[in-house]
Amino acid sequence: MKKSLLALACGAFAYGAAEFVMMGILPQAARDMHVSIPTAGNFISAYAIGVCVGTLMLIFGRKMGPKKLILIFMAIALAGDLFSSFAPNATLLVIGRFVSGLPHGAFFGTSALVAKTLADPGKEAKAVSLTITGQTVANMLGVPGGTFIAEHLSWRLAFLILAGVAALTVVLVAVWVPHVEPVKDAGILGQFKFLTKPGPWVILLAVFTGNTGIFSWWSYVSPWLQKVGGYTSGMVPLLMMLAGFAMVIGGLVGGHLTDHWRSAGTAGLGQCLSVIGLVLIFFMPGNRFDTAIFTFIISFALFFISTPQQLLLAEAGKGGGELIGGAAVQVAFNFGNAVGSTVGGGMLNMSHMNYHFTALGGIPFALTATILLAIYSLRYETDTDAYERLQPIDV
């Protein structure tokens, strides 16, 4: 099981770094492609749109084993990262980013199913959080590393290295991940049957609005750290490492709490924390200490909510829609990513490049997500099995 989770975590690292590295190298890529910072936000949005479109691959791959699907997804990521590395202009870089994002949601939905299948009873959330740890480690090491490489060598080299990680994952998955039976074939329409209920839509809307709120600010975190925090571009990789460390801790703590409490309740707590962070970013004038603390808080919250939301949709899709359910979370996540970067770019243009306003644009969305998760938890998670878990004590 540990080797299998390590292989899946390696893939999560490849996708996590590919998704988030652009935030750290945005100034260099924008300069090289001769576009403005708000326009370069399209490099972020293109990946997110690819995630949304690529999930449809699961419809046609529903009869394949999860292991084979993961190998296909990693091969596509390899091709997209290579294309991005050698893209000669902004248009082709957008295309490369789109291709890289295509298998993202499908990968995480499938890897969550494999992790749950291999996990011991009662430790499903922990197993899923361990695979997602690859994504958080990508933010702790991969994104700062990519930012450092972009600052001192070339942002293109960062994508070339990610292609190498994708190739390594192909090998590890082929060797370490055992055969897992395909999910029940419920037909094309049967995969989406769980979406006829209101509960999953509440969670998906919460994921979308929550990430729209966070990514309105996070998409422009590199210039924000420099313009508001006063950091030099050479210091940004260290701040990205701090953010990645917060994501690792947030992901592990969120997974542990989910195994012992309400999934939506856990996600709601994390989302509330992100609202507080965004409010502080907008109202505080900002200095080196403040911006470092705010970066840590919101980064922690971002992945604290990841595992419970992933499990909520995977559970909702039982009976043939498990893969679609798990992938749907990533679709909503990255759709929010795309919209958030657009909202943040619009706030920058409206405020004449005042980077405090990226947080202001995200606050209403993040607050909406918190309310939705609270409503879901109160409506659907009232039975926590607390009485059944009580242990008798002899005196």
mmCIF file of N, CA, C and O in Angstrom, residues 34-113:
data_model
loop_
_atom_site.group_PDB
_atom_site.id
_atom_site.type_symbol
_atom_site.label_atom_id
_atom_site.label_comp_id
_atom_site.label_asym_id
_atom_site.label_seq_id
_atom_site.Cartn_x
_atom_site.Cartn_y
_atom_site.Cartn_z
ATOM 1 N N HIS A 34 5.846 38.662 -23.931
ATOM 2 C CA HIS A 34 5.480 40.039 -24.301
ATOM 3 C C HIS A 34 4.000 40.331 -24.061
ATOM 4 O O HIS A 34 3.313 40.908 -24.915
ATOM 5 N N VAL A 35 3.507 39.922 -22.872
ATOM 6 C CA VAL A 35 2.136 40.224 -22.482
ATOM 7 C C VAL A 35 2.149 40.799 -21.072
ATOM 8 O O VAL A 35 3.133 40.665 -20.339
ATOM 9 N N SER A 36 1.053 41.467 -20.674
ATOM 10 C CA SER A 36 0.950 42.048 -19.346
ATOM 11 C C SER A 36 0.664 40.964 -18.311
ATOM 12 O O SER A 36 0.278 39.837 -18.671
ATOM 13 N N ILE A 37 0.820 41.319 -17.037
ATOM 14 C CA ILE A 37 0.545 40.368 -15.959
ATOM 15 C C ILE A 37 -0.918 39.906 -15.983
ATOM 16 O O ILE A 37 -1.185 38.696 -15.920
ATOM 17 N N PRO A 38 -1.909 40.819 -16.068
ATOM 18 C CA PRO A 38 -3.306 40.344 -16.133
ATOM 19 C C PRO A 38 -3.575 39.435 -17.331
ATOM 20 O O PRO A 38 -4.307 38.453 -17.221
ATOM 21 N N THR A 39 -2.955 39.745 -18.481
ATOM 22 C CA THR A 39 -3.140 38.898 -19.666
ATOM 23 C C THR A 39 -2.480 37.534 -19.454
ATOM 24 O O THR A 39 -2.997 36.501 -19.884
ATOM 25 N N ALA A 40 -1.342 37.520 -18.771
ATOM 26 C CA ALA A 40 -0.653 36.256 -18.505
ATOM 27 C C ALA A 40 -1.471 35.356 -17.594
ATOM 28 O O ALA A 40 -1.205 34.155 -17.500
ATOM 29 N N GLY A 41 -2.470 35.919 -16.921
ATOM 30 C CA GLY A 41 -3.379 35.098 -16.134
ATOM 31 C C GLY A 41 -4.053 34.024 -16.975
ATOM 32 O O GLY A 41 -4.524 33.005 -16.438
ATOM 33 N N ASN A 42 -4.081 34.223 -18.314
ATOM 34 C CA ASN A 42 -4.646 33.205 -19.207
ATOM 35 C C ASN A 42 -3.837 31.912 -19.187
ATOM 36 O O ASN A 42 -4.376 30.843 -19.481
ATOM 37 N N PHE A 43 -2.549 31.996 -18.846
ATOM 38 C CA PHE A 43 -1.735 30.780 -18.735
ATOM 39 C C PHE A 43 -2.222 29.919 -17.570
ATOM 40 O O PHE A 43 -2.083 28.697 -17.588
ATOM 41 N N ILE A 44 -2.771 30.579 -16.555
ATOM 42 C CA ILE A 44 -3.348 29.870 -15.419
ATOM 43 C C ILE A 44 -4.732 29.332 -15.785
ATOM 44 O O ILE A 44 -5.059 28.177 -15.523
ATOM 45 N N SER A 45 -5.536 30.188 -16.405
ATOM 46 C CA SER A 45 -6.906 29.807 -16.759
ATOM 47 C C SER A 45 -6.929 28.655 -17.758
ATOM 48 O O SER A 45 -7.805 27.789 -17.689
ATOM 49 N N ALA A 46 -5.980 28.630 -18.687
ATOM 50 C CA ALA A 46 -5.966 27.588 -19.723
ATOM 51 C C ALA A 46 -5.821 26.208 -19.106
ATOM 52 O O ALA A 46 -6.480 25.251 -19.535
ATOM 53 N N TYR A 47 -4.953 26.093 -18.105
ATOM 54 C CA TYR A 47 -4.781 24.802 -17.413
ATOM 55 C C TYR A 47 -6.082 24.399 -16.743
ATOM 56 O O TYR A 47 -6.529 23.242 -16.833
ATOM 57 N N ALA A 48 -6.706 25.367 -16.070
ATOM 58 C CA ALA A 48 -7.940 25.078 -15.341
ATOM 59 C C ALA A 48 -9.068 24.652 -16.290
ATOM 60 O O ALA A 48 -9.841 23.737 -15.996
ATOM 61 N N ILE A 49 -9.161 25.297 -17.431
ATOM 62 C CA ILE A 49 -10.188 24.926 -18.410
ATOM 63 C C ILE A 49 -9.918 23.525 -18.949
ATOM 64 O O ILE A 49 -10.845 22.739 -19.180
ATOM 65 N N GLY A 50 -8.641 23.202 -19.135
ATOM 66 C CA GLY A 50 -8.290 21.854 -19.576
ATOM 67 C C GLY A 50 -8.753 20.803 -18.590
ATOM 68 O O GLY A 50 -9.242 19.734 -18.972
ATOM 69 N N VAL A 51 -8.637 21.102 -17.299
ATOM 70 C CA VAL A 51 -9.109 20.172 -16.265
ATOM 71 C C VAL A 51 -10.605 19.917 -16.428
ATOM 72 O O VAL A 51 -11.070 18.777 -16.353
ATOM 73 N N CYS A 52 -11.354 20.989 -16.641
ATOM 74 C CA CYS A 52 -12.810 20.868 -16.753
ATOM 75 C C CYS A 52 -13.202 20.024 -17.959
ATOM 76 O O CYS A 52 -14.078 19.156 -17.867
ATOM 77 N N VAL A 53 -12.555 20.259 -19.081
ATOM 78 C CA VAL A 53 -12.886 19.528 -20.314
ATOM 79 C C VAL A 53 -12.404 18.081 -20.235
ATOM 80 O O VAL A 53 -13.103 17.147 -20.646
ATOM 81 N N GLY A 54 -11.219 17.877 -19.688
ATOM 82 C CA GLY A 54 -10.590 16.555 -19.706
ATOM 83 C C GLY A 54 -11.288 15.508 -18.873
ATOM 84 O O GLY A 54 -11.109 14.301 -19.110
ATOM 85 N N THR A 55 -12.089 15.928 -17.924
ATOM 86 C CA THR A 55 -12.795 14.952 -17.086
ATOM 87 C C THR A 55 -13.722 14.069 -17.918
ATOM 88 O O THR A 55 -14.046 12.939 -17.526
ATOM 89 N N LEU A 56 -14.128 14.553 -19.073
ATOM 90 C CA LEU A 56 -14.999 13.760 -19.951
ATOM 91 C C LEU A 56 -14.330 12.462 -20.389
ATOM 92 O O LEU A 56 -15.009 11.530 -20.824
ATOM 93 N N MET A 57 -12.989 12.405 -20.278
ATOM 94 C CA MET A 57 -12.281 11.170 -20.636
ATOM 95 C C MET A 57 -12.749 9.988 -19.807
ATOM 96 O O MET A 57 -12.714 8.840 -20.257
ATOM 97 N N LEU A 58 -13.177 10.267 -18.584
ATOM 98 C CA LEU A 58 -13.630 9.185 -17.710
ATOM 99 C C LEU A 58 -14.908 8.529 -18.224
ATOM 100 O O LEU A 58 -15.180 7.363 -17.928
ATOM 101 N N ILE A 59 -15.701 9.280 -18.970
ATOM 102 C CA ILE A 59 -16.944 8.714 -19.513
ATOM 103 C C ILE A 59 -16.620 7.560 -20.446
ATOM 104 O O ILE A 59 -17.266 6.503 -20.412
ATOM 105 N N PHE A 60 -15.607 7.747 -21.257
ATOM 106 C CA PHE A 60 -15.251 6.737 -22.259
ATOM 107 C C PHE A 60 -14.248 5.715 -21.732
ATOM 108 O O PHE A 60 -14.026 4.681 -22.363
ATOM 109 N N GLY A 61 -13.648 6.009 -20.573
ATOM 110 C CA GLY A 61 -12.694 5.064 -19.996
ATOM 111 C C GLY A 61 -13.254 4.315 -18.808
ATOM 112 O O GLY A 61 -12.506 3.714 -18.041
ATOM 113 N N ARG A 62 -14.591 4.332 -18.674
ATOM 114 C CA ARG A 62 -15.209 3.761 -17.476
ATOM 115 C C ARG A 62 -15.002 2.255 -17.356
ATOM 116 O O ARG A 62 -15.092 1.703 -16.265
ATOM 117 N N LYS A 63 -14.734 1.565 -18.476
ATOM 118 C CA LYS A 63 -14.553 0.117 -18.421
ATOM 119 C C LYS A 63 -13.095 -0.278 -18.208
ATOM 120 O O LYS A 63 -12.787 -1.455 -18.047
ATOM 121 N N MET A 64 -12.194 0.713 -18.233
ATOM 122 C CA MET A 64 -10.772 0.426 -18.034
ATOM 123 C C MET A 64 -10.454 0.309 -16.548
ATOM 124 O O MET A 64 -11.114 0.911 -15.705
ATOM 125 N N GLY A 65 -9.406 -0.434 -16.227
ATOM 126 C CA GLY A 65 -8.935 -0.510 -14.859
ATOM 127 C C GLY A 65 -8.316 0.809 -14.440
ATOM 128 O O GLY A 65 -7.724 1.515 -15.274
ATOM 129 N N PRO A 66 -8.410 1.191 -13.180
ATOM 130 C CA PRO A 66 -7.842 2.455 -12.704
ATOM 131 C C PRO A 66 -6.350 2.600 -12.992
ATOM 132 O O PRO A 66 -5.880 3.688 -13.307
ATOM 133 N N LYS A 67 -5.603 1.503 -12.890
ATOM 134 C CA LYS A 67 -4.162 1.586 -13.138
ATOM 135 C C LYS A 67 -3.871 1.994 -14.577
ATOM 136 O O LYS A 67 -3.032 2.878 -14.823
ATOM 137 N N LYS A 68 -4.565 1.403 -15.532
ATOM 138 C CA LYS A 68 -4.362 1.744 -16.940
ATOM 139 C C LYS A 68 -4.741 3.186 -17.203
ATOM 140 O O LYS A 68 -4.069 3.903 -17.958
ATOM 141 N N LEU A 69 -5.826 3.639 -16.584
ATOM 142 C CA LEU A 69 -6.252 5.027 -16.750
ATOM 143 C C LEU A 69 -5.173 5.992 -16.256
ATOM 144 O O LEU A 69 -4.854 6.984 -16.927
ATOM 145 N N ILE A 70 -4.599 5.694 -15.102
ATOM 146 C CA ILE A 70 -3.577 6.577 -14.542
ATOM 147 C C ILE A 70 -2.362 6.656 -15.462
ATOM 148 O O ILE A 70 -1.784 7.731 -15.664
ATOM 149 N N LEU A 71 -1.966 5.537 -16.057
ATOM 150 C CA LEU A 71 -0.835 5.547 -16.985
ATOM 151 C C LEU A 71 -1.124 6.424 -18.198
ATOM 152 O O LEU A 71 -0.255 7.185 -18.662
ATOM 153 N N ILE A 72 -2.342 6.359 -18.706
ATOM 154 C CA ILE A 72 -2.728 7.205 -19.847
ATOM 155 C C ILE A 72 -2.705 8.687 -19.449
ATOM 156 O O ILE A 72 -2.202 9.544 -20.190
ATOM 157 N N PHE A 73 -3.230 8.983 -18.268
ATOM 158 C CA PHE A 73 -3.277 10.374 -17.818
ATOM 159 C C PHE A 73 -1.877 10.963 -17.672
ATOM 160 O O PHE A 73 -1.636 12.117 -18.030
ATOM 161 N N MET A 74 -0.946 10.167 -17.155
ATOM 162 C CA MET A 74 0.411 10.672 -16.977
ATOM 163 C C MET A 74 1.116 10.892 -18.314
ATOM 164 O O MET A 74 1.920 11.820 -18.457
ATOM 165 N N ALA A 75 0.805 10.060 -19.294
ATOM 166 C CA ALA A 75 1.395 10.237 -20.629
ATOM 167 C C ALA A 75 0.924 11.550 -21.258
ATOM 168 O O ALA A 75 1.706 12.267 -21.910
ATOM 169 N N ILE A 76 -0.338 11.889 -21.060
ATOM 170 C CA ILE A 76 -0.863 13.150 -21.590
ATOM 171 C C ILE A 76 -0.208 14.337 -20.889
ATOM 172 O O ILE A 76 0.156 15.335 -21.521
ATOM 173 N N ALA A 77 -0.049 14.237 -19.560
ATOM 174 C CA ALA A 77 0.620 15.304 -18.809
ATOM 175 C C ALA A 77 2.049 15.498 -19.293
ATOM 176 O O ALA A 77 2.523 16.641 -19.430
ATOM 177 N N LEU A 78 2.736 14.406 -19.572
ATOM 178 C CA LEU A 78 4.104 14.462 -20.091
ATOM 179 C C LEU A 78 4.150 15.251 -21.398
ATOM 180 O O LEU A 78 4.988 16.140 -21.580
ATOM 181 N N ALA A 79 3.219 14.954 -22.294
ATOM 182 C CA ALA A 79 3.186 15.639 -23.590
ATOM 183 C C ALA A 79 2.886 17.126 -23.419
ATOM 184 O O ALA A 79 3.510 17.984 -24.066
ATOM 185 N N GLY A 80 1.941 17.463 -22.548
ATOM 186 C CA GLY A 80 1.567 18.861 -22.339
ATOM 187 C C GLY A 80 2.692 19.681 -21.739
ATOM 188 O O GLY A 80 2.920 20.837 -22.146
ATOM 189 N N ASP A 81 3.411 19.108 -20.786
ATOM 190 C CA ASP A 81 4.522 19.833 -20.167
ATOM 191 C C ASP A 81 5.662 20.065 -21.163
ATOM 192 O O ASP A 81 6.290 21.133 -21.160
ATOM 193 N N LEU A 82 5.916 19.073 -21.988
ATOM 194 C CA LEU A 82 6.945 19.246 -23.023
ATOM 195 C C LEU A 82 6.553 20.352 -24.004
ATOM 196 O O LEU A 82 7.377 21.193 -24.392
ATOM 197 N N PHE A 83 5.290 20.365 -24.405
ATOM 198 C CA PHE A 83 4.797 21.377 -25.339
ATOM 199 C C PHE A 83 4.924 22.774 -24.718
ATOM 200 O O PHE A 83 5.340 23.731 -25.386
ATOM 201 N N SER A 84 4.574 22.896 -23.442
ATOM 202 C CA SER A 84 4.664 24.191 -22.757
ATOM 203 C C SER A 84 6.105 24.665 -22.674
ATOM 204 O O SER A 84 6.395 25.862 -22.807
ATOM 205 N N SER A 85 7.014 23.731 -22.471
ATOM 206 C CA SER A 85 8.422 24.080 -22.328
ATOM 207 C C SER A 85 8.988 24.710 -23.591
ATOM 208 O O SER A 85 9.823 25.616 -23.523
ATOM 209 N N PHE A 86 8.501 24.245 -24.731
ATOM 210 C CA PHE A 86 9.066 24.716 -26.006
ATOM 211 C C PHE A 86 8.146 25.687 -26.751
ATOM 212 O O PHE A 86 8.435 26.050 -27.889
ATOM 213 N N ALA A 87 7.054 26.121 -26.127
ATOM 214 C CA ALA A 87 6.101 27.020 -26.791
ATOM 215 C C ALA A 87 6.789 28.337 -27.164
ATOM 216 O O ALA A 87 7.366 29.006 -26.300
ATOM 217 N N PRO A 88 6.729 28.758 -28.440
ATOM 218 C CA PRO A 88 7.437 29.967 -28.865
ATOM 219 C C PRO A 88 6.666 31.265 -28.633
ATOM 220 O O PRO A 88 7.242 32.347 -28.726
ATOM 221 N N ASN A 89 5.359 31.184 -28.383
ATOM 222 C CA ASN A 89 4.577 32.398 -28.173
ATOM 223 C C ASN A 89 3.454 32.144 -27.178
ATOM 224 O O ASN A 89 3.232 30.993 -26.756
ATOM 225 N N ALA A 90 2.743 33.197 -26.813
ATOM 226 C CA ALA A 90 1.715 33.110 -25.780
ATOM 227 C C ALA A 90 0.580 32.187 -26.178
ATOM 228 O O ALA A 90 0.057 31.430 -25.346
ATOM 229 N N THR A 91 0.187 32.219 -27.445
ATOM 230 C CA THR A 91 -0.926 31.386 -27.902
ATOM 231 C C THR A 91 -0.610 29.908 -27.743
ATOM 232 O O THR A 91 -1.427 29.130 -27.235
ATOM 233 N N LEU A 92 0.587 29.506 -28.145
ATOM 234 C CA LEU A 92 0.968 28.099 -28.044
ATOM 235 C C LEU A 92 1.209 27.687 -26.591
ATOM 236 O O LEU A 92 0.988 26.528 -26.227
ATOM 237 N N LEU A 93 1.632 28.633 -25.767
ATOM 238 C CA LEU A 93 1.787 28.306 -24.345
ATOM 239 C C LEU A 93 0.414 28.050 -23.712
ATOM 240 O O LEU A 93 0.264 27.139 -22.888
ATOM 241 N N VAL A 94 -0.563 28.831 -24.117
ATOM 242 C CA VAL A 94 -1.933 28.604 -23.643
ATOM 243 C C VAL A 94 -2.401 27.202 -24.040
ATOM 244 O O VAL A 94 -3.007 26.469 -23.245
ATOM 245 N N ILE A 95 -2.088 26.799 -25.287
ATOM 246 C CA ILE A 95 -2.478 25.465 -25.761
ATOM 247 C C ILE A 95 -1.761 24.380 -24.950
ATOM 248 O O ILE A 95 -2.360 23.379 -24.550
ATOM 249 N N GLY A 96 -0.474 24.574 -24.725
ATOM 250 C CA GLY A 96 0.283 23.599 -23.941
ATOM 251 C C GLY A 96 -0.245 23.455 -22.533
ATOM 252 O O GLY A 96 -0.353 22.343 -22.000
ATOM 253 N N ARG A 97 -0.596 24.567 -21.920
ATOM 254 C CA ARG A 97 -1.161 24.535 -20.580
ATOM 255 C C ARG A 97 -2.517 23.824 -20.575
ATOM 256 O O ARG A 97 -2.846 23.101 -19.639
ATOM 257 N N PHE A 98 -3.299 24.051 -21.617
ATOM 258 C CA PHE A 98 -4.604 23.393 -21.738
ATOM 259 C C PHE A 98 -4.440 21.872 -21.809
ATOM 260 O O PHE A 98 -5.134 21.129 -21.114
ATOM 261 N N VAL A 99 -3.488 21.415 -22.614
ATOM 262 C CA VAL A 99 -3.243 19.972 -22.755
ATOM 263 C C VAL A 99 -2.755 19.381 -21.430
ATOM 264 O O VAL A 99 -3.193 18.301 -21.018
ATOM 265 N N SER A 100 -1.865 20.101 -20.741
ATOM 266 C CA SER A 100 -1.355 19.609 -19.456
ATOM 267 C C SER A 100 -2.474 19.415 -18.444
ATOM 268 O O SER A 100 -2.440 18.503 -17.613
ATOM 269 N N GLY A 101 -3.479 20.287 -18.507
ATOM 270 C CA GLY A 101 -4.570 20.227 -17.553
ATOM 271 C C GLY A 101 -5.627 19.182 -17.857
ATOM 272 O O GLY A 101 -6.404 18.806 -16.966
ATOM 273 N N LEU A 102 -5.680 18.694 -19.085
ATOM 274 C CA LEU A 102 -6.742 17.762 -19.486
ATOM 275 C C LEU A 102 -6.910 16.568 -18.547
ATOM 276 O O LEU A 102 -8.027 16.240 -18.151
ATOM 277 N N PRO A 103 -5.840 15.869 -18.171
ATOM 278 C CA PRO A 103 -6.033 14.667 -17.332
ATOM 279 C C PRO A 103 -6.033 14.943 -15.831
ATOM 280 O O PRO A 103 -6.155 14.001 -15.041
ATOM 281 N N HIS A 104 -5.900 16.187 -15.422
ATOM 282 C CA HIS A 104 -5.718 16.515 -14.008
ATOM 283 C C HIS A 104 -6.863 15.992 -13.136
ATOM 284 O O HIS A 104 -6.653 15.223 -12.191
ATOM 285 N N GLY A 105 -8.076 16.410 -13.438
ATOM 286 C CA GLY A 105 -9.223 16.000 -12.630
ATOM 287 C C GLY A 105 -9.451 14.504 -12.677
ATOM 288 O O GLY A 105 -9.753 13.868 -11.658
ATOM 289 N N ALA A 106 -9.311 13.943 -13.870
ATOM 290 C CA ALA A 106 -9.500 12.502 -14.024
ATOM 291 C C ALA A 106 -8.464 11.730 -13.209
ATOM 292 O O ALA A 106 -8.768 10.690 -12.612
ATOM 293 N N PHE A 107 -7.228 12.235 -13.169
ATOM 294 C CA PHE A 107 -6.188 11.569 -12.383
ATOM 295 C C PHE A 107 -6.536 11.552 -10.906
ATOM 296 O O PHE A 107 -6.458 10.505 -10.239
ATOM 297 N N PHE A 108 -6.899 12.707 -10.354
ATOM 298 C CA PHE A 108 -7.168 12.768 -8.923
ATOM 299 C C PHE A 108 -8.414 11.981 -8.544
ATOM 300 O O PHE A 108 -8.473 11.375 -7.461
ATOM 301 N N GLY A 109 -9.417 11.968 -9.414
ATOM 302 C CA GLY A 109 -10.593 11.151 -9.143
ATOM 303 C C GLY A 109 -10.255 9.672 -9.123
ATOM 304 O O GLY A 109 -10.725 8.921 -8.253
ATOM 305 N N THR A 110 -9.409 9.241 -10.054
ATOM 306 C CA THR A 110 -9.024 7.835 -10.141
ATOM 307 C C THR A 110 -8.073 7.450 -9.015
ATOM 308 O O THR A 110 -8.203 6.381 -8.413
ATOM 309 N N SER A 111 -7.117 8.308 -8.706
ATOM 310 C CA SER A 111 -6.160 7.985 -7.639
ATOM 311 C C SER A 111 -6.856 7.940 -6.279
ATOM 312 O O SER A 111 -6.476 7.140 -5.413
ATOM 313 N N ALA A 112 -7.878 8.783 -6.072
ATOM 314 C CA ALA A 112 -8.633 8.743 -4.817
ATOM 315 C C ALA A 112 -9.341 7.400 -4.674
ATOM 316 O O ALA A 112 -9.386 6.818 -3.577
ATOM 317 N N LEU A 113 -9.875 6.876 -5.778
ATOM 318 C CA LEU A 113 -10.539 5.571 -5.749
ATOM 319 C C LEU A 113 -9.535 4.471 -5.398
ATOM 320 O O LEU A 113 -9.818 3.595 -4.570
#
